[in-house]
Short mmCIF file of C-alpha atoms in Angstrom, two decimals:
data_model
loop_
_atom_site.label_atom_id
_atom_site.label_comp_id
_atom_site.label_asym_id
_atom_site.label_seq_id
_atom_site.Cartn_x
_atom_site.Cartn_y
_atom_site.Cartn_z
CA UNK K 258 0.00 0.00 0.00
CA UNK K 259 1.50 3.41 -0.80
CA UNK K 260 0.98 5.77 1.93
CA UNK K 261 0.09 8.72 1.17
CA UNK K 262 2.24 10.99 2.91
CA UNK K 263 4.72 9.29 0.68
CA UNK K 264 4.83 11.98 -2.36
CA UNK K 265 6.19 15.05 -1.68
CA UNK K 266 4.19 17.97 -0.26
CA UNK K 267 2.04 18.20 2.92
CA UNK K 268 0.80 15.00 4.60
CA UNK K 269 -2.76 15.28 1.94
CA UNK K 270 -1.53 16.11 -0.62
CA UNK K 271 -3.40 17.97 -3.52
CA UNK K 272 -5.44 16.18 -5.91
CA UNK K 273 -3.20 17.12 -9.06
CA UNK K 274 0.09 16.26 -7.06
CA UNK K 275 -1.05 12.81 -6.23
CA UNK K 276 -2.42 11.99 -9.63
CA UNK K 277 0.83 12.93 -10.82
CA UNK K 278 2.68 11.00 -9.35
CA UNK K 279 0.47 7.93 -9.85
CA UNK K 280 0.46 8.12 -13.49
CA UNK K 281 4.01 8.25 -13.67
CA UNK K 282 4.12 5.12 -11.76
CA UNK K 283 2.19 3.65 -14.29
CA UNK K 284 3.93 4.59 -17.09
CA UNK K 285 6.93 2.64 -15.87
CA UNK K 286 4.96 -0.32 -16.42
CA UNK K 287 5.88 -2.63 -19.28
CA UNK K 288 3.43 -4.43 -21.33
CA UNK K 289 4.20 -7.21 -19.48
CA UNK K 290 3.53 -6.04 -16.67
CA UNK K 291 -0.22 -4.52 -17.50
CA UNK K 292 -0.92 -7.53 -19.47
CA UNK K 293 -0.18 -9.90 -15.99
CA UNK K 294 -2.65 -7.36 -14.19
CA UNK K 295 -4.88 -7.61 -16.42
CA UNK K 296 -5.29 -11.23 -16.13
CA UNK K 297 -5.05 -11.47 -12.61
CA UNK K 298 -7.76 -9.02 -11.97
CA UNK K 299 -10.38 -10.59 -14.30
CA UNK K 300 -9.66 -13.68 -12.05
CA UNK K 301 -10.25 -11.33 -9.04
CA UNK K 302 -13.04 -10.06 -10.32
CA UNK K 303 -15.02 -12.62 -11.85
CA UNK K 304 -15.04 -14.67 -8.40
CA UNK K 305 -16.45 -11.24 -6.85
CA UNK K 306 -20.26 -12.22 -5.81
CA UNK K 307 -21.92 -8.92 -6.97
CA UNK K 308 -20.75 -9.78 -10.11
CA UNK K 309 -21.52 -14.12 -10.15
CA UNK K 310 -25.21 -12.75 -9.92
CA UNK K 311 -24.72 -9.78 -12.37
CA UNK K 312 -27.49 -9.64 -15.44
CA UNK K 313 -25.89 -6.03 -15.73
CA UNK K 314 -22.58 -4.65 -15.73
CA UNK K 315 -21.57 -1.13 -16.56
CA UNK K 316 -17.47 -1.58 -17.15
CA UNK K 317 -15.24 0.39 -19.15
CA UNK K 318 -12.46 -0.68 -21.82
CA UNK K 319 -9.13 -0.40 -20.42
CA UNK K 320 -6.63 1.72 -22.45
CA UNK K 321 -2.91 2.28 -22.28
CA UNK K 322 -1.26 1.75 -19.02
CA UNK K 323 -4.42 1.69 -16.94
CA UNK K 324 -5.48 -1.90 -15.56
CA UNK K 325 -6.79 -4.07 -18.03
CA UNK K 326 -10.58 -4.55 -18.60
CA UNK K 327 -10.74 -6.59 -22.02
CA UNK K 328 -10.07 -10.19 -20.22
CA UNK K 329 -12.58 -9.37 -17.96
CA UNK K 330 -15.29 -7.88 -20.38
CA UNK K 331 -14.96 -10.76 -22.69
CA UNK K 332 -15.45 -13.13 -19.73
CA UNK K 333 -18.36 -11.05 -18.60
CA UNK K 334 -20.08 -11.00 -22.13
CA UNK K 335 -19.39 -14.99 -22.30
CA UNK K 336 -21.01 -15.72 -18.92
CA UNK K 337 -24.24 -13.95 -20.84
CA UNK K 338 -24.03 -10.69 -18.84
CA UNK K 339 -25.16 -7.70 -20.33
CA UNK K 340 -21.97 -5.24 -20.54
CA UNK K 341 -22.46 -1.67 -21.17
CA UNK K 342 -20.07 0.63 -21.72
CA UNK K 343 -19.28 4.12 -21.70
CA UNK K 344 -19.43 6.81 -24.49
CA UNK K 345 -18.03 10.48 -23.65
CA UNK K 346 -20.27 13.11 -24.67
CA UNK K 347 -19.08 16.61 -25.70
CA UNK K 348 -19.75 17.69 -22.33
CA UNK K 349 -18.27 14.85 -20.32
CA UNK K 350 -21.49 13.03 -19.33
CA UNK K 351 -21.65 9.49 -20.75
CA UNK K 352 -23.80 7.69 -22.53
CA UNK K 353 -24.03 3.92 -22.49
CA UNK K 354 -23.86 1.08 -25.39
CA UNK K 355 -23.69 -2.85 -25.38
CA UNK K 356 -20.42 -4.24 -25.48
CA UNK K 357 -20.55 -6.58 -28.50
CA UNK K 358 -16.91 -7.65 -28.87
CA UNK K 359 -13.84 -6.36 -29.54
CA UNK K 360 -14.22 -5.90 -32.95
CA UNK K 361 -17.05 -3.80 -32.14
CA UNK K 362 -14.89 -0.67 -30.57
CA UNK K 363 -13.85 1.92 -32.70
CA UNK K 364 -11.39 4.31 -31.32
CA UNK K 365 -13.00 8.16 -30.11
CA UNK K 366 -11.74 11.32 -28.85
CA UNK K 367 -9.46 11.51 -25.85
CA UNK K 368 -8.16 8.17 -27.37
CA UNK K 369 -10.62 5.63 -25.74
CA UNK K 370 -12.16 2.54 -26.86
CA UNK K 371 -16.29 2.62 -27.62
CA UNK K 372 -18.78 0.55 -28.64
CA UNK K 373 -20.01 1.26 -32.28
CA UNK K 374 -23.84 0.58 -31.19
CA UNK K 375 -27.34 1.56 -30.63
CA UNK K 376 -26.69 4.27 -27.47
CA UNK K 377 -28.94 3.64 -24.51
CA UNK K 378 -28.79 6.99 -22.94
CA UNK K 379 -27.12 8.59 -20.07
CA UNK K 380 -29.79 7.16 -17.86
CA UNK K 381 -29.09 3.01 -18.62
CA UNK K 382 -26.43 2.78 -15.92
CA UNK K 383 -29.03 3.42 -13.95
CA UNK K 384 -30.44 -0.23 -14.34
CA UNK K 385 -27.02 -1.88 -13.92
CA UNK K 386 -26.52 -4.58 -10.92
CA UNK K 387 -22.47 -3.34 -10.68
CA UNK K 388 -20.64 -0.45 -12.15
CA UNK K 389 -17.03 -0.93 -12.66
CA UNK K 390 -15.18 2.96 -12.02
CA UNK K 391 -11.73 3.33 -13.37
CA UNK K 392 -9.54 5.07 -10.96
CA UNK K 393 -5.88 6.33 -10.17
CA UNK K 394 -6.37 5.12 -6.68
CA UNK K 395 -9.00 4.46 -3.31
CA UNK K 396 -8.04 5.63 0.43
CA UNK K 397 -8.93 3.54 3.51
CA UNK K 398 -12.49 5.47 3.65
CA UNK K 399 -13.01 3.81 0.21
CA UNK K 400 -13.10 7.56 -1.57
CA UNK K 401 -11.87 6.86 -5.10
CA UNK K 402 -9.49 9.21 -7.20
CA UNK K 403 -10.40 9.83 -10.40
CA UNK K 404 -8.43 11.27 -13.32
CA UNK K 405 -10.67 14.53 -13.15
CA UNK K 406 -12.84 15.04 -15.51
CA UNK K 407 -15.65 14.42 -13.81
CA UNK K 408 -17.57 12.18 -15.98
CA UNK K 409 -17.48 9.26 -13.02
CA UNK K 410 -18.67 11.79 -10.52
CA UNK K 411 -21.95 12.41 -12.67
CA UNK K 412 -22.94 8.65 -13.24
CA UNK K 413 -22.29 8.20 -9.31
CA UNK K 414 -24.56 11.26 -8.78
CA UNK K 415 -27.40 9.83 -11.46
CA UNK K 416 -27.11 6.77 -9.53
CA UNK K 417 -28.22 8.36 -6.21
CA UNK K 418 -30.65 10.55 -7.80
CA UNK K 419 -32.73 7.46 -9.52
CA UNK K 420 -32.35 5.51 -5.75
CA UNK K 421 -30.08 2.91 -7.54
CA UNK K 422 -27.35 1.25 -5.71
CA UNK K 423 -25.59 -1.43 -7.39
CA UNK K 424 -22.15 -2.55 -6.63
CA UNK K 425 -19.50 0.26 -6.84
CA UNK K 426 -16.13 -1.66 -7.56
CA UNK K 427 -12.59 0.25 -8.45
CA UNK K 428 -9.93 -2.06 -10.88
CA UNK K 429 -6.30 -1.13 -9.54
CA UNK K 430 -3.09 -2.30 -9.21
CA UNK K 431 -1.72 -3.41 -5.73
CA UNK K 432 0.31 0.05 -4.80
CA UNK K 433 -3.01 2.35 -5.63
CA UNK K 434 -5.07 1.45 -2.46
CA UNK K 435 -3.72 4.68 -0.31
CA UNK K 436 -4.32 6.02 3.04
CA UNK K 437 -5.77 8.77 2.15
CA UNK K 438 -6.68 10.76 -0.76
CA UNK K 439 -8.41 14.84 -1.04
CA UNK K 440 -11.92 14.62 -0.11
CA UNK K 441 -15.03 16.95 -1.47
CA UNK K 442 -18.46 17.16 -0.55
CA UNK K 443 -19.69 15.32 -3.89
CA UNK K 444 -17.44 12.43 -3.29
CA UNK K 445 -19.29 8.69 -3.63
CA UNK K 446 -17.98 5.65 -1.57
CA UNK K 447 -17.22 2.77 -3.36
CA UNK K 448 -17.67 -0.85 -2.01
CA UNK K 449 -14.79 -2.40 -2.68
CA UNK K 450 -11.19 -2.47 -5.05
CA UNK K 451 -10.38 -4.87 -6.73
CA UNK K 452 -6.36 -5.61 -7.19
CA UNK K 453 -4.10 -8.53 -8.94
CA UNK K 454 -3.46 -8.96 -5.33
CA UNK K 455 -6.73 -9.10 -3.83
CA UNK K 456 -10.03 -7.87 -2.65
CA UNK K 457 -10.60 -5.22 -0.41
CA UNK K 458 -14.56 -4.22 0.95
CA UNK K 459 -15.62 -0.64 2.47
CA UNK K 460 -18.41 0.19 4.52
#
């Protein structure tokens, strides 16, 4: 676990600072190393029980040196779940779409990964059992830090306006749990991280 008082600046450091320093960690990674992540979290994940019983997954594809999602989406989608994923709007909300393979993602702004189907709206993540949240990292509180755009931060705030409250789970690698990370009023909870090492529950 990286603590957090372990990058330079005051013992919380700023939200910039400590996403800074996290993404340089990760670009030190080799593909090697992403691509033995990547496995072990599917396995990590798949055995998770919120998402054995899944009919509905909201997940993301995995791009560059974050931790891999395609092992587990493809699993997902073979198991018979229904996987949406994400599609950036101009304004940073996101819309939702089926995940229909790999050869179904065609490459979009920012340089992600979407699907090339039918869009459900904003609102269909509303109706999913678990919602997998990329992240740079989770605290001990289970307060997830994002990259900063704010898209995540919207779907978590749809979710509470419609009364919805599936699974919230963070994909990570090991050194990204933290002790603590900034905090602001509109920050969700999640229920648990997932890591190539292990799983860890909140709340």
């Amino acid at each position: 676990m990286i603590e957090a008082n372990a990058f330079p600046g005051p013992p919380q450091p700023n939200k910039t600072g400590l996403r800074r320093s996290l993404l340089a960690v990760r670009s030190g990674l080799t593909s090697d190393d992403i691509a033995a992540a990547e496995a072990a979290l599917a396995r990590r994940a798949l055995e998770l029980p919120e998402l054995a019983g899944a009919r509905t997954v909201a997940a993301y594809v995995s791009v560059g040196s974050e931790p891999g999602t395609r092992a587990l989406l493809d699993a997902l989608r073979a198991r018979g779940v229904r996987v949406l994923l994400p599609v950036l709007l101009p304004d940073n909300d996101l819309d939702w779409a089926f995940y229909q393979g790999a050869d179904r993602l065609v490459r979009a702004s920012k340089g992600l990964l979407e699907p090339d189907g039918e869009r459900l709206g904003p609102d269909a993540v509303t109706g999913a059992d678990a919602v997998l949240l990329p992240g740079l990292a989770v605290d001990d509180r289970g307060l997830r830090l994002g990259r900063g755009g704010g898209s995540y931060d919207r779907v978590l705030a749809r979710l509470e306006r419609a009364g919805a409250d599936p699974a919230r789970v963070v994909l990570l690698y090991d050194d990204e749990v933290v002790a603590r990370v900034p905090e602001e009023p509109h920050d969700h909870p999640v229920h648990a991280v997932v890591t190539p090492g292990g799983v860890r529950r909140f709340g």
